[in-house]
Amino acid sequence: MTLLAHLIKAPALTGAVAPSSQFLARAMADAAQGAAHIVELGAGTGAVTRVLARQCPDVKLTVVELQPALAAKLARAFPRTPVHARPAAEVLDQLSYEGLPVAIVSSLPFRSMPTLARAETRDSILQFLRRHPGSWLVQFTYQPRAPFDGEHGFAWRRRRTVVANLPPAGVWMLRATA
């Protein structure tokens, strides 16, 4: 099933009309540089996953994709990579990396997600970042503002605008401030 078919079937969970462009995928992977582990949320068709695997070959990658058909394709395409077909919040709450900086690379559609799922995912991301000092979130959005409201002790920074994407997207990073 194509991304467009998934968008029609579950628009709040898909959030994109086309896979991320190679330019957006590279910008996301660039922002993940320096991590000892990468957790990709909302991997979809694997456009960002492929670039992460290519640009960060020595970094352990974990992939999360809620839609089972897309997760199964990702598992076949990346047989040595753990692929979880579960909500991002559930996976993040169970992952732990001792003393290693982790980049969470997310293509989740925060602005269109159902309210409860958005709140649970946001809270799990913030808890994960608190448990793993030095870690950060890389998130893109189609809107000209941060992907979701921050919290005391965290700050968003816009890294790049990628116009060679449908639609153009901003790449943001969220880090703890203290």
CSV table of C-alpha atoms in Angstrom, one decimal:
chain,number,residue,atom,x,y,z
A,1,MET,CA,0.0,0.0,0.0
A,2,THR,CA,1.3,3.5,-0.9
A,3,LEU,CA,1.8,6.4,1.5
A,4,LEU,CA,-1.2,8.1,-0.2
A,5,ALA,CA,-3.4,5.0,0.5
A,6,HIS,CA,-2.3,5.1,4.2
A,7,LEU,CA,-3.1,8.8,4.2
A,8,ILE,CA,-6.6,8.2,3.0
A,9,LYS,CA,-7.1,5.3,5.4
A,10,ALA,CA,-5.6,7.0,8.5
A,11,PRO,CA,-5.0,10.7,7.9
A,12,ALA,CA,-4.3,11.6,11.5
A,13,LEU,CA,-1.7,8.9,11.7
A,14,THR,CA,0.0,9.4,8.4
A,15,GLY,CA,0.2,13.2,8.0
A,16,ALA,CA,2.1,13.2,4.6
A,17,VAL,CA,1.0,13.1,1.0
A,18,ALA,CA,4.4,11.9,-0.2
A,19,PRO,CA,7.5,10.2,1.4
A,20,SER,CA,10.1,12.6,2.7
A,21,SER,CA,12.5,13.8,0.0
A,22,GLN,CA,16.1,12.8,-0.1
A,23,PHE,CA,16.9,16.4,0.9
A,24,LEU,CA,14.7,16.3,4.0
A,25,ALA,CA,16.0,12.8,4.9
A,26,ARG,CA,19.6,14.0,4.7
A,27,ALA,CA,18.8,17.0,6.8
A,28,MET,CA,17.2,14.7,9.5
A,29,ALA,CA,20.2,12.4,9.3
A,30,ASP,CA,22.7,15.3,9.6
A,31,ALA,CA,20.9,16.4,12.7
A,32,ALA,CA,21.4,12.9,14.2
A,33,GLN,CA,25.2,13.0,13.8
A,34,GLY,CA,27.0,12.3,17.0
A,35,ALA,CA,24.5,9.9,18.5
A,36,ALA,CA,25.5,6.5,19.7
A,37,HIS,CA,22.0,5.2,19.0
A,38,ILE,CA,19.1,6.4,16.8
A,39,VAL,CA,15.5,5.7,17.5
A,40,GLU,CA,13.3,6.6,14.4
A,41,LEU,CA,9.7,7.3,15.1
A,42,GLY,CA,7.1,7.2,12.3
A,43,ALA,CA,9.4,5.6,9.7
A,44,GLY,CA,6.6,5.2,7.2
A,45,THR,CA,8.0,4.0,3.8
A,46,GLY,CA,11.6,4.2,5.1
A,47,ALA,CA,12.7,7.3,3.2
A,48,VAL,CA,14.5,8.7,6.3
A,49,THR,CA,15.5,5.2,7.5
A,50,ARG,CA,17.5,4.5,4.3
A,51,VAL,CA,19.4,7.7,4.7
A,52,LEU,CA,20.0,7.1,8.4
A,53,ALA,CA,21.4,3.6,7.6
A,54,ARG,CA,23.6,5.0,4.9
A,55,GLN,CA,24.9,8.2,6.7
A,56,CYS,CA,25.2,6.6,10.2
A,57,PRO,CA,26.3,3.0,9.4
A,58,ASP,CA,28.0,2.4,12.7
A,59,VAL,CA,25.1,3.7,14.8
A,60,LYS,CA,22.6,1.2,16.2
A,61,LEU,CA,19.1,2.0,14.8
A,62,THR,CA,15.7,1.2,16.2
A,63,VAL,CA,12.7,1.8,14.0
A,64,VAL,CA,9.1,2.5,15.2
A,65,GLU,CA,6.2,2.5,12.7
A,66,LEU,CA,2.6,2.1,14.0
A,67,GLN,CA,1.0,0.9,10.8
A,68,PRO,CA,1.6,-2.9,10.5
A,69,ALA,CA,1.9,-3.1,6.7
A,70,LEU,CA,4.6,-0.4,6.6
A,71,ALA,CA,6.4,-1.9,9.6
A,72,ALA,CA,6.5,-5.3,7.9
A,73,LYS,CA,8.0,-3.7,4.8
A,74,LEU,CA,10.6,-2.0,6.9
A,75,ALA,CA,11.5,-5.2,8.7
A,76,ARG,CA,12.1,-6.9,5.4
A,77,ALA,CA,14.1,-4.0,4.1
A,78,PHE,CA,16.2,-3.7,7.2
A,79,PRO,CA,16.5,-7.3,8.6
A,80,ARG,CA,19.2,-6.4,11.2
A,81,THR,CA,17.2,-3.5,12.6
A,82,PRO,CA,14.6,-3.9,15.3
A,83,VAL,CA,11.3,-2.6,13.9
A,84,HIS,CA,8.4,-2.1,16.4
A,85,ALA,CA,4.8,-1.9,15.1
A,86,ARG,CA,3.6,-0.2,18.3
A,87,PRO,CA,2.8,3.3,19.4
A,88,ALA,CA,5.9,5.4,19.8
A,89,ALA,CA,5.1,6.2,23.4
A,90,GLU,CA,5.1,2.5,24.4
A,91,VAL,CA,8.4,1.8,22.7
A,92,LEU,CA,10.1,4.9,24.1
A,93,ASP,CA,8.9,4.0,27.6
A,94,GLN,CA,10.6,0.6,27.4
A,95,LEU,CA,13.9,1.6,25.8
A,96,SER,CA,17.0,2.3,27.9
A,97,TYR,CA,20.6,3.1,26.8
A,98,GLU,CA,23.1,3.4,29.6
A,99,GLY,CA,25.2,6.5,29.3
A,100,LEU,CA,24.8,6.8,25.5
A,101,PRO,CA,23.6,9.9,23.7
A,102,VAL,CA,20.5,9.0,21.6
A,103,ALA,CA,19.0,10.9,18.8
A,104,ILE,CA,15.2,10.4,18.4
A,105,VAL,CA,14.5,11.1,14.7
A,106,SER,CA,10.8,11.7,14.3
A,107,SER,CA,8.5,12.0,11.3
A,108,LEU,CA,5.4,11.8,13.5
A,109,PRO,CA,2.6,14.3,12.4
A,110,PHE,CA,2.3,16.0,15.8
A,111,ARG,CA,0.0,18.8,14.6
A,112,SER,CA,-2.5,16.3,13.2
A,113,MET,CA,-2.3,13.5,15.7
A,114,PRO,CA,-5.3,12.7,17.9
A,115,THR,CA,-5.0,14.8,21.1
A,116,LEU,CA,-4.4,11.9,23.5
A,117,ALA,CA,-1.8,10.2,21.3
A,118,ARG,CA,0.0,13.5,20.8
A,119,ALA,CA,0.1,14.2,24.6
A,120,GLU,CA,1.3,10.6,25.4
A,121,THR,CA,4.0,10.7,22.7
A,122,ARG,CA,5.2,14.1,23.7
A,123,ASP,CA,5.4,13.1,27.4
A,124,SER,CA,7.2,9.9,26.5
A,125,ILE,CA,9.8,11.8,24.4
A,126,LEU,CA,10.4,14.3,27.2
A,127,GLN,CA,10.7,11.5,29.8
A,128,PHE,CA,13.1,9.6,27.5
A,129,LEU,CA,15.3,12.7,27.0
A,130,ARG,CA,15.4,13.2,30.8
A,131,ARG,CA,16.4,9.6,31.3
A,132,HIS,CA,19.2,9.9,28.7
A,133,PRO,CA,21.1,13.1,29.3
A,134,GLY,CA,22.8,14.5,26.3
A,135,SER,CA,20.2,13.0,24.0
A,136,TRP,CA,18.0,15.0,21.6
A,137,LEU,CA,14.9,14.9,19.4
A,138,VAL,CA,15.1,15.7,15.6
A,139,GLN,CA,11.6,16.5,14.3
A,140,PHE,CA,10.3,18.0,11.1
A,141,THR,CA,7.1,19.9,10.6
A,142,TYR,CA,5.4,21.5,7.6
A,143,GLN,CA,4.4,24.5,9.8
A,144,PRO,CA,6.6,27.5,10.5
A,145,ARG,CA,6.6,26.8,14.3
A,146,ALA,CA,8.0,24.2,16.6
A,147,PRO,CA,6.3,20.8,16.2
A,148,PHE,CA,4.8,20.8,19.7
A,149,ASP,CA,4.9,23.0,22.8
A,150,GLY,CA,8.0,22.6,24.8
A,151,GLU,CA,8.3,22.3,28.5
A,152,HIS,CA,10.4,24.0,31.2
A,153,GLY,CA,14.0,22.7,30.9
A,154,PHE,CA,13.8,22.1,27.1
A,155,ALA,CA,14.3,24.3,24.1
A,156,TRP,CA,13.5,24.0,20.4
A,157,ARG,CA,16.0,25.2,17.8
A,158,ARG,CA,15.1,25.4,14.1
A,159,ARG,CA,18.0,23.7,12.2
A,160,ARG,CA,17.1,24.0,8.6
A,161,THR,CA,14.3,24.7,6.2
A,162,VAL,CA,14.1,22.2,3.3
A,163,VAL,CA,12.2,23.6,0.3
A,164,ALA,CA,13.0,20.6,-1.9
A,165,ASN,CA,10.3,18.6,-0.2
A,166,LEU,CA,6.5,18.2,-0.8
A,167,PRO,CA,5.5,20.3,1.0
A,168,PRO,CA,8.6,22.3,2.3
A,169,ALA,CA,9.5,21.4,5.8
A,170,GLY,CA,11.4,22.7,8.8
A,171,VAL,CA,13.8,20.5,10.7
A,172,TRP,CA,13.8,21.2,14.4
A,173,MET,CA,15.9,20.0,17.4
A,174,LEU,CA,14.7,19.7,21.0
A,175,ARG,CA,17.3,19.5,23.8
A,176,ALA,CA,17.4,19.9,27.5
A,177,THR,CA,18.6,23.3,28.5
A,178,ALA,CA,20.3,22.4,31.7
